[in-house]
Amino acid sequence: MNSKLPNLLLLSSQWLKTARSNPQPAARWGGFVAILVILATIGTARIVSARQLPPPRSAGFVPIKLLHFAPADNARMTTSIAVGNDGNVWIGTESGGVWHCVIQSGLIGRVPIILKNVSRKGLPLPANVYAAAVDHANRIWLGSLRHGICVISGIRARLYSPIAGLGPDSRSVNGPLGDRIFAVAVSPIDGSVWIGTDCGIARYKPKTRQWIYYTTADGLSSDAVSSLAFAPDGTLFVGLASAGLSMGSPRDHYRSWRHVGGPLHIPLTPSGRGLPCPYVNAIAIAAANSPSGKRDHAYRIYVGTDDGLAIGTENGRRWMYIRGSNYILKDEYRYPPPPLKSRLPPPQTLMSPDYVTALGVEPDGTIWIGHRTTGVDILTPAAGASAAAAPGVFTPLKALNGHFISAIAVVPHRGTLVGTYGSGVYWFKTSRSPLSTLIHDATGHYRPRAALPKSASLPKPAPAPTPMQLARMMQAVKAGFGAPPTAAVLGCDWSTQGDWLGHYGVNFARLCCGTTEFSDAQEQFFGGKGRCEIIREKSPYPQFFNQGDWACYLAWPNSTLRSTLYFPDARMRVEGEWNDAGGRYPRLTDGPDMWLDVRIPRGIYSLAFYYHNKDGQRGMNKIRDYVAMVYPGAKNPTYALQHEKPLAVTRIYQFFGGEYCRFLLKGPGDYQVRLKRNYGYWMSVQGMFLDRLSRRHLGTDYDHLDGLPVHHYRPPNILPTAKIKASAAWRLWRLTRQSGAWGLADLKIRRQVRIAAYRYAVAHHFPKLLLRRWRWELHLWNHNDSLRFDSLMRKLNNR
């Protein structure tokens, strides 16, 4: 008898059980196909190849679901998939770390477990992985929630952060400027790794072991990068969270960037020219065929946005967009009502919904399009399609209907992996791809030696700047001195989490809905010199007056999560929120949103909102995606909505771990702020904070926060030595504190030069007290900073 028979029977029984329990017809068919392949091997002592199987009965493009694997409950939230050499696949998850599996043609593992969690024991691997890629040396790059990027090579791993020492074990080294990583891509030209962060792009060149940074100061339209993709000729397409698309070319070494924007108000038509909106989520590149039938450097660019799919031709010089079939409902619920339109186009010419979350391209040009509520659409491009023609035919994949698609990875000639946010990963094959099987080591253990070469060295940390480089930065800061803008985006803070006390709200703090006695209560604090206030206003949408435009909700009176805001009066972490009552109305309604009147005295202030999607892994809470807009002072929200253009716009998404969205405002003045639901689910906010950024004695009067003894938890005072005062790092940091350093030009380089000064201070062994103060001002925390906050809160509780 064949020695493989017991293992094959065990595997077939497991697959049969899975196939029977799966309600989807495609899943049952995929399971039986796999069983037939196993049974065909019995008595032959070999595996039947795909060429020996009968062709599928369905004609044309019919994906067949072969396997569905959702490992542990805490690893069902797939966020990214990276495909490497030798059939290795790396699956990043939210809360579940990274998982490793292998795809090899013609092999079947001897046990039914098909993937293995990469152990974090002894390695600085992140628990929340939001981006993944494999470079040309087979190193795995994993983007984390708030600690930068982790690189795995063989059995070694290292964490690369904006400054050294971040992370739970404080072993990180210098790397990208941003601590929140959204995308990673590898250049087909030189193998360099490009990392999209909340603070621009970091590029690592393996040949020279050099780190290079690209921000708005270098021509990007925004520092908030959402996605990256390379064309065959090396052109880099950069998706921006709220500012459209930027394109750079290797011809000029990415020194200049072209920009394609989108309208803030979505178009009324189902298709048109340009991008449908500036909110980009995913990018994919499809190589085109030349007239001779050979591949060349012509390609199409597919850009997934909140409001449709944009398609670029002529290497990104011409653009068109196509909407989803639900666009008609968005128009119907818009205010003011739009004019009457022609009837809805045929279903084949539109996607299922507007919102595109992920994209994948097969070798023959077929496009997989992921959505957040309706699964996958498959686009078969029309022959010779151009920017003026229909893109092709959209076919919904019924097997994934209702799923939130978070990642798509096409394994050439083997199938397509589709990651879902909530149900793990699905593996599909088509009639054009041979059968393959996912396997892993038969012992159930992760063995990196079988997948990765030992010779690949870990990337070199980013070096500390030299005094000459710091001197050039000082010249750039002085050249950018000027009047501050009326309003601007300051970027996001992912590191502080719920530990706001002393870091935010020194002049005004509102903690939404949170005492143990009253579910509709709030904690509100005033402090410092000058009165600041944030006042809630009526929604400008009259159709929402019947069921209200505001609600409050107390979720957890005593939370143990660090991402929950700490309430001083309650003496515990309380999870509460204000929301716009959006869940009471149709989801595709424009509004109701939350409108706020922000009043500040003379000076430069920071306005921050804290968002925490506490239950974002369940139900409709997954699809929360907000936009924050600052309008100039106006009579009321109705006037601002209809007649004013926003002064600053930013986007909040993937905020399961807690995020501070920040703006710069110039006073004195009133501002209308719109926190937009963006066709999501209950626009909720947990905290609102105002802090003065510039005055002569900025470090004073912090002990007047409604009687709270927060003067014990402020940045420590520094008495530097003469040597430190003479250093370039100290002088550069002092320069960025001056009021003139809040001009538009300096805002673009502010974080970069401050991180450079901090890296210099670490390399030259500046006092720990000074480094602690600078981390405070950078809103970057190490493990000791968190422990210090906990100790102070215990003292506060005993007051």
mmCIF file of C-alpha atoms in Angstrom, residues 443-731:
data_model
loop_
_atom_site.group_PDB
_atom_site.id
_atom_site.type_symbol
_atom_site.label_atom_id
_atom_site.label_comp_id
_atom_site.label_asym_id
_atom_site.label_seq_id
_atom_site.Cartn_x
_atom_site.Cartn_y
_atom_site.Cartn_z
ATOM 1 C CA THR A 443 6.221 19.166 11.499
ATOM 2 C CA GLY A 444 4.048 22.252 11.845
ATOM 3 C CA HIS A 445 7.030 24.488 12.597
ATOM 4 C CA TYR A 446 8.219 27.575 10.799
ATOM 5 C CA ARG A 447 11.572 26.908 9.147
ATOM 6 C CA PRO A 448 12.968 30.078 7.588
ATOM 7 C CA ARG A 449 16.105 28.346 6.278
ATOM 8 C CA ALA A 450 14.000 26.506 3.715
ATOM 9 C CA ALA A 451 12.549 29.741 2.404
ATOM 10 C CA LEU A 452 15.200 32.417 2.842
ATOM 11 C CA PRO A 453 18.896 32.569 2.056
ATOM 12 C CA LYS A 454 21.263 32.995 4.984
ATOM 13 C CA SER A 455 23.476 35.410 3.102
ATOM 14 C CA ALA A 456 20.977 38.286 2.956
ATOM 15 C CA SER A 457 22.126 40.895 5.478
ATOM 16 C CA LEU A 458 19.752 43.166 7.337
ATOM 17 C CA PRO A 459 19.510 46.759 6.064
ATOM 18 C CA LYS A 460 21.904 49.232 7.551
ATOM 19 C CA PRO A 461 20.257 51.743 9.943
ATOM 20 C CA ALA A 462 19.914 55.314 8.786
ATOM 21 C CA PRO A 463 22.975 57.219 10.019
ATOM 22 C CA ALA A 464 22.902 60.271 12.237
ATOM 23 C CA PRO A 465 23.448 63.524 10.312
ATOM 24 C CA THR A 466 26.761 65.312 10.322
ATOM 25 C CA PRO A 467 27.178 68.875 11.680
ATOM 26 C CA MET A 468 27.486 70.087 8.088
ATOM 27 C CA GLN A 469 24.150 68.484 7.166
ATOM 28 C CA LEU A 470 22.508 70.055 10.215
ATOM 29 C CA ALA A 471 23.954 73.422 9.222
ATOM 30 C CA ARG A 472 22.332 73.123 5.792
ATOM 31 C CA MET A 473 19.030 72.267 7.502
ATOM 32 C CA MET A 474 19.313 75.431 9.611
ATOM 33 C CA GLN A 475 19.765 77.458 6.456
ATOM 34 C CA ALA A 476 16.662 75.843 4.965
ATOM 35 C CA VAL A 477 14.625 76.590 8.107
ATOM 36 C CA LYS A 478 15.742 80.244 8.140
ATOM 37 C CA ALA A 479 14.918 80.568 4.441
ATOM 38 C CA GLY A 480 11.416 79.293 5.143
ATOM 39 C CA PHE A 481 10.663 81.789 7.901
ATOM 40 C CA GLY A 482 7.387 83.573 7.238
ATOM 41 C CA ALA A 483 3.823 84.158 8.307
ATOM 42 C CA PRO A 484 1.991 80.983 9.287
ATOM 43 C CA PRO A 485 -0.879 79.816 7.065
ATOM 44 C CA THR A 486 -4.454 80.372 8.154
ATOM 45 C CA ALA A 487 -4.921 76.610 8.415
ATOM 46 C CA ALA A 488 -2.813 73.579 7.500
ATOM 47 C CA VAL A 489 -2.580 69.848 8.152
ATOM 48 C CA LEU A 490 -0.056 68.980 10.881
ATOM 49 C CA GLY A 491 -0.120 65.254 10.348
ATOM 50 C CA CYS A 492 -1.284 62.409 12.565
ATOM 51 C CA ASP A 493 -0.054 61.016 15.862
ATOM 52 C CA TRP A 494 -0.284 57.224 16.232
ATOM 53 C CA SER A 495 2.053 56.865 19.210
ATOM 54 C CA THR A 496 0.356 58.777 22.047
ATOM 55 C CA GLN A 497 -2.872 56.713 22.017
ATOM 56 C CA GLY A 498 -5.080 57.402 25.066
ATOM 57 C CA ASP A 499 -2.303 59.036 27.111
ATOM 58 C CA TRP A 500 -3.283 62.584 26.157
ATOM 59 C CA LEU A 501 -2.906 64.283 29.528
ATOM 60 C CA GLY A 502 -0.130 66.852 29.313
ATOM 61 C CA HIS A 503 0.484 66.208 25.614
ATOM 62 C CA TYR A 504 -2.802 67.567 24.297
ATOM 63 C CA GLY A 505 -5.574 69.851 25.537
ATOM 64 C CA VAL A 506 -3.443 72.292 27.511
ATOM 65 C CA ASN A 507 -5.690 75.190 26.434
ATOM 66 C CA PHE A 508 -8.882 73.214 25.845
ATOM 67 C CA ALA A 509 -9.786 69.555 26.175
ATOM 68 C CA ARG A 510 -13.099 67.782 25.655
ATOM 69 C CA LEU A 511 -13.375 64.083 26.380
ATOM 70 C CA CYS A 512 -16.574 62.962 24.736
ATOM 71 C CA CYS A 513 -19.185 61.081 26.720
ATOM 72 C CA GLY A 514 -17.481 59.450 29.565
ATOM 73 C CA THR A 515 -18.318 59.236 33.228
ATOM 74 C CA THR A 516 -19.464 56.167 35.044
ATOM 75 C CA GLU A 517 -22.639 57.887 36.214
ATOM 76 C CA PHE A 518 -24.044 59.476 33.051
ATOM 77 C CA SER A 519 -23.910 58.063 29.556
ATOM 78 C CA ASP A 520 -24.400 61.486 27.954
ATOM 79 C CA ALA A 521 -21.806 63.323 30.047
ATOM 80 C CA GLN A 522 -18.437 64.693 29.046
ATOM 81 C CA GLU A 523 -15.278 65.928 30.704
ATOM 82 C CA GLN A 524 -14.195 69.380 29.623
ATOM 83 C CA PHE A 525 -11.094 71.253 30.731
ATOM 84 C CA PHE A 526 -9.730 74.753 30.170
ATOM 85 C CA GLY A 527 -6.199 75.864 30.845
ATOM 86 C CA GLY A 528 -3.391 78.217 29.898
ATOM 87 C CA LYS A 529 -3.723 81.850 28.899
ATOM 88 C CA GLY A 530 -6.451 82.814 26.473
ATOM 89 C CA ARG A 531 -9.848 81.240 26.102
ATOM 90 C CA CYS A 532 -10.377 78.514 23.526
ATOM 91 C CA GLU A 533 -13.591 76.669 22.791
ATOM 92 C CA ILE A 534 -15.123 74.078 20.484
ATOM 93 C CA ILE A 535 -18.889 74.312 20.055
ATOM 94 C CA ARG A 536 -21.068 71.713 18.361
ATOM 95 C CA GLU A 537 -23.377 73.093 15.650
ATOM 96 C CA LYS A 538 -26.436 71.955 13.726
ATOM 97 C CA SER A 539 -25.943 69.934 10.583
ATOM 98 C CA PRO A 540 -26.667 71.888 7.390
ATOM 99 C CA TYR A 541 -28.624 68.964 5.925
ATOM 100 C CA PRO A 542 -32.355 69.570 6.534
ATOM 101 C CA GLN A 543 -33.284 65.959 5.799
ATOM 102 C CA PHE A 544 -31.634 64.920 9.074
ATOM 103 C CA PHE A 545 -33.662 67.053 11.438
ATOM 104 C CA ASN A 546 -36.339 64.388 11.878
ATOM 105 C CA GLN A 547 -34.102 61.875 13.709
ATOM 106 C CA GLY A 548 -31.398 64.213 14.930
ATOM 107 C CA ASP A 549 -27.867 64.988 13.819
ATOM 108 C CA TRP A 550 -25.991 64.167 17.007
ATOM 109 C CA ALA A 551 -25.729 61.357 19.542
ATOM 110 C CA CYS A 552 -23.442 60.259 22.337
ATOM 111 C CA TYR A 553 -22.545 56.780 23.462
ATOM 112 C CA LEU A 554 -20.743 55.273 26.433
ATOM 113 C CA ALA A 555 -19.260 51.916 25.405
ATOM 114 C CA TRP A 556 -16.863 50.864 28.177
ATOM 115 C CA PRO A 557 -16.943 52.603 31.587
ATOM 116 C CA ASN A 558 -13.588 51.064 32.504
ATOM 117 C CA SER A 559 -11.368 50.026 29.604
ATOM 118 C CA THR A 560 -8.018 48.249 29.872
ATOM 119 C CA LEU A 561 -6.882 49.296 26.385
ATOM 120 C CA ARG A 562 -4.113 51.868 26.179
ATOM 121 C CA SER A 563 -5.777 53.219 23.061
ATOM 122 C CA THR A 564 -8.771 54.344 25.188
ATOM 123 C CA LEU A 565 -8.604 57.925 26.472
ATOM 124 C CA TYR A 566 -7.766 58.390 30.135
ATOM 125 C CA PHE A 567 -10.441 60.371 32.028
ATOM 126 C CA PRO A 568 -8.904 62.223 35.028
ATOM 127 C CA ASP A 569 -12.161 62.744 36.961
ATOM 128 C CA ALA A 570 -13.266 59.151 36.453
ATOM 129 C CA ARG A 571 -9.698 58.053 37.295
ATOM 130 C CA MET A 572 -9.783 55.356 34.650
ATOM 131 C CA ARG A 573 -9.881 54.856 30.889
ATOM 132 C CA VAL A 574 -13.404 55.409 29.567
ATOM 133 C CA GLU A 575 -14.477 54.522 26.020
ATOM 134 C CA GLY A 576 -17.122 57.024 24.946
ATOM 135 C CA GLU A 577 -17.892 59.052 21.851
ATOM 136 C CA TRP A 578 -19.811 61.801 20.182
ATOM 137 C CA ASN A 579 -21.188 60.802 16.790
ATOM 138 C CA ASP A 580 -23.241 62.292 13.990
ATOM 139 C CA ALA A 581 -26.166 59.844 14.307
ATOM 140 C CA GLY A 582 -25.263 58.641 10.828
ATOM 141 C CA GLY A 583 -26.394 55.112 11.551
ATOM 142 C CA ARG A 584 -30.007 56.313 11.714
ATOM 143 C CA TYR A 585 -29.992 57.174 8.010
ATOM 144 C CA PRO A 586 -29.190 55.353 4.748
ATOM 145 C CA ARG A 587 -25.447 54.730 4.584
ATOM 146 C CA LEU A 588 -25.014 56.262 1.139
ATOM 147 C CA THR A 589 -26.453 59.554 2.353
ATOM 148 C CA ASP A 590 -24.286 62.656 2.088
ATOM 149 C CA GLY A 591 -24.118 63.576 5.777
ATOM 150 C CA PRO A 592 -25.179 64.284 8.447
ATOM 151 C CA ASP A 593 -21.530 64.692 9.567
ATOM 152 C CA MET A 594 -20.460 66.596 12.676
ATOM 153 C CA TRP A 595 -20.003 70.347 12.458
ATOM 154 C CA LEU A 596 -18.006 72.324 15.026
ATOM 155 C CA ASP A 597 -17.307 75.995 15.617
ATOM 156 C CA VAL A 598 -13.685 76.358 16.772
ATOM 157 C CA ARG A 599 -12.806 79.660 18.467
ATOM 158 C CA ILE A 600 -9.244 80.590 19.321
ATOM 159 C CA PRO A 601 -7.515 83.804 20.486
ATOM 160 C CA ARG A 602 -4.437 85.374 18.937
ATOM 161 C CA GLY A 603 -1.612 82.958 18.301
ATOM 162 C CA ILE A 604 -0.806 79.700 16.519
ATOM 163 C CA TYR A 605 -2.770 76.712 17.765
ATOM 164 C CA SER A 606 -2.956 72.994 17.217
ATOM 165 C CA LEU A 607 -6.446 71.495 16.823
ATOM 166 C CA ALA A 608 -6.511 67.745 17.397
ATOM 167 C CA PHE A 609 -9.284 65.138 17.236
ATOM 168 C CA TYR A 610 -8.835 61.671 18.658
ATOM 169 C CA TYR A 611 -10.384 58.721 16.827
ATOM 170 C CA HIS A 612 -10.465 55.171 18.115
ATOM 171 C CA ASN A 613 -12.373 52.490 16.223
ATOM 172 C CA LYS A 614 -12.666 50.327 19.324
ATOM 173 C CA ASP A 615 -14.952 47.714 17.709
ATOM 174 C CA GLY A 616 -13.613 48.143 14.191
ATOM 175 C CA GLN A 617 -13.146 44.417 13.658
ATOM 176 C CA ARG A 618 -16.853 43.681 13.883
ATOM 177 C CA GLY A 619 -19.861 44.285 11.639
ATOM 178 C CA MET A 620 -20.304 47.596 9.866
ATOM 179 C CA ASN A 621 -17.702 49.259 12.094
ATOM 180 C CA LYS A 622 -15.091 47.877 9.674
ATOM 181 C CA ILE A 623 -16.030 50.379 6.989
ATOM 182 C CA ARG A 624 -15.437 53.569 8.972
ATOM 183 C CA ASP A 625 -13.502 56.053 6.841
ATOM 184 C CA TYR A 626 -13.697 59.754 7.687
ATOM 185 C CA VAL A 627 -12.609 63.076 6.223
ATOM 186 C CA ALA A 628 -11.861 66.164 8.338
ATOM 187 C CA MET A 629 -12.160 69.604 6.735
ATOM 188 C CA VAL A 630 -11.413 73.087 8.076
ATOM 189 C CA TYR A 631 -13.409 75.951 6.561
ATOM 190 C CA PRO A 632 -12.755 79.660 7.084
ATOM 191 C CA GLY A 633 -14.916 81.535 9.566
ATOM 192 C CA ALA A 634 -18.444 81.741 8.173
ATOM 193 C CA LYS A 635 -21.948 82.546 9.318
ATOM 194 C CA ASN A 636 -22.959 78.930 9.801
ATOM 195 C CA PRO A 637 -22.286 75.417 8.446
ATOM 196 C CA THR A 638 -24.841 75.851 5.661
ATOM 197 C CA TYR A 639 -22.975 78.845 4.278
ATOM 198 C CA ALA A 640 -19.609 77.091 4.644
ATOM 199 C CA LEU A 641 -20.858 73.976 2.834
ATOM 200 C CA GLN A 642 -22.375 75.842 -0.098
ATOM 201 C CA HIS A 643 -20.006 78.774 -0.559
ATOM 202 C CA GLU A 644 -16.636 78.099 1.038
ATOM 203 C CA LYS A 645 -13.655 76.021 -0.027
ATOM 204 C CA PRO A 646 -11.857 74.042 2.708
ATOM 205 C CA LEU A 647 -8.574 75.477 3.925
ATOM 206 C CA ALA A 648 -7.225 72.070 4.936
ATOM 207 C CA VAL A 649 -8.363 68.491 4.342
ATOM 208 C CA THR A 650 -7.164 65.213 5.819
ATOM 209 C CA ARG A 651 -8.457 61.666 6.044
ATOM 210 C CA ILE A 652 -8.874 59.204 8.913
ATOM 211 C CA TYR A 653 -8.959 55.472 8.132
ATOM 212 C CA GLN A 654 -7.537 52.207 9.489
ATOM 213 C CA PHE A 655 -7.605 53.752 12.966
ATOM 214 C CA PHE A 656 -8.271 50.632 15.015
ATOM 215 C CA GLY A 657 -5.251 51.474 17.203
ATOM 216 C CA GLY A 658 -6.169 55.108 17.885
ATOM 217 C CA GLU A 659 -5.129 58.233 15.952
ATOM 218 C CA TYR A 660 -4.841 61.969 16.609
ATOM 219 C CA CYS A 661 -5.766 63.998 13.536
ATOM 220 C CA ARG A 662 -4.116 67.436 13.806
ATOM 221 C CA PHE A 663 -4.471 70.849 12.178
ATOM 222 C CA LEU A 664 -2.622 74.145 12.556
ATOM 223 C CA LEU A 665 -4.913 77.176 13.022
ATOM 224 C CA LYS A 666 -3.970 80.845 13.137
ATOM 225 C CA GLY A 667 -5.813 83.104 15.569
ATOM 226 C CA PRO A 668 -7.672 85.106 16.452
ATOM 227 C CA GLY A 669 -10.579 83.663 14.549
ATOM 228 C CA ASP A 670 -13.479 81.268 14.241
ATOM 229 C CA TYR A 671 -13.341 78.184 12.039
ATOM 230 C CA GLN A 672 -15.982 75.788 10.827
ATOM 231 C CA VAL A 673 -14.793 72.191 11.068
ATOM 232 C CA ARG A 674 -16.577 69.360 9.300
ATOM 233 C CA LEU A 675 -15.967 65.777 10.413
ATOM 234 C CA LYS A 676 -17.358 63.921 7.424
ATOM 235 C CA ARG A 677 -18.849 60.427 7.616
ATOM 236 C CA ASN A 678 -17.769 59.742 4.022
ATOM 237 C CA TYR A 679 -20.554 57.191 3.398
ATOM 238 C CA GLY A 680 -19.290 55.125 6.317
ATOM 239 C CA TYR A 681 -20.946 54.151 9.564
ATOM 240 C CA TRP A 682 -21.500 56.529 12.506
ATOM 241 C CA MET A 683 -18.861 59.259 12.324
ATOM 242 C CA SER A 684 -17.611 59.063 15.925
ATOM 243 C CA VAL A 685 -14.966 61.105 17.750
ATOM 244 C CA GLN A 686 -13.583 60.459 21.227
ATOM 245 C CA GLY A 687 -11.728 63.667 22.085
ATOM 246 C CA MET A 688 -11.134 67.281 20.983
ATOM 247 C CA PHE A 689 -8.051 69.305 21.978
ATOM 248 C CA LEU A 690 -6.558 72.788 21.463
ATOM 249 C CA ASP A 691 -2.946 73.716 22.239
ATOM 250 C CA ARG A 692 -1.042 76.935 21.681
ATOM 251 C CA LEU A 693 2.094 76.291 19.623
ATOM 252 C CA SER A 694 3.841 79.629 19.723
ATOM 253 C CA ARG A 695 4.329 82.289 22.374
ATOM 254 C CA ARG A 696 7.189 83.776 24.326
ATOM 255 C CA HIS A 697 6.871 81.524 27.353
ATOM 256 C CA LEU A 698 5.343 78.413 25.844
ATOM 257 C CA GLY A 699 6.255 76.182 28.765
ATOM 258 C CA THR A 700 4.369 78.156 31.429
ATOM 259 C CA ASP A 701 0.824 78.048 32.818
ATOM 260 C CA TYR A 702 0.382 74.339 32.249
ATOM 261 C CA ASP A 703 -0.738 73.750 35.844
ATOM 262 C CA HIS A 704 -4.078 75.523 35.388
ATOM 263 C CA LEU A 705 -5.969 72.714 33.684
ATOM 264 C CA ASP A 706 -9.067 73.021 35.879
ATOM 265 C CA GLY A 707 -7.129 72.221 39.025
ATOM 266 C CA LEU A 708 -5.475 69.033 37.750
ATOM 267 C CA PRO A 709 -1.847 68.748 38.865
ATOM 268 C CA VAL A 710 -0.558 68.238 35.354
ATOM 269 C CA HIS A 711 2.494 70.398 36.013
ATOM 270 C CA HIS A 712 4.088 67.145 37.212
ATOM 271 C CA TYR A 713 3.616 65.706 33.743
ATOM 272 C CA ARG A 714 5.029 68.265 31.362
ATOM 273 C CA PRO A 715 8.221 68.174 29.308
ATOM 274 C CA PRO A 716 11.167 68.299 31.733
ATOM 275 C CA ASN A 717 13.077 71.543 31.959
ATOM 276 C CA ILE A 718 16.537 71.424 30.415
ATOM 277 C CA LEU A 719 19.678 73.200 31.611
ATOM 278 C CA PRO A 720 22.094 72.295 28.811
ATOM 279 C CA THR A 721 25.816 72.505 29.161
ATOM 280 C CA ALA A 722 27.883 74.893 27.097
ATOM 281 C CA LYS A 723 28.932 72.033 24.844
ATOM 282 C CA ILE A 724 25.332 71.088 24.083
ATOM 283 C CA LYS A 725 24.370 74.735 23.470
ATOM 284 C CA ALA A 726 27.132 74.989 20.917
ATOM 285 C CA SER A 727 26.048 71.851 19.067
ATOM 286 C CA ALA A 728 24.292 72.066 15.700
ATOM 287 C CA ALA A 729 21.449 69.834 16.924
ATOM 288 C CA TRP A 730 20.562 72.122 19.857
ATOM 289 C CA ARG A 731 20.675 75.243 17.688
#
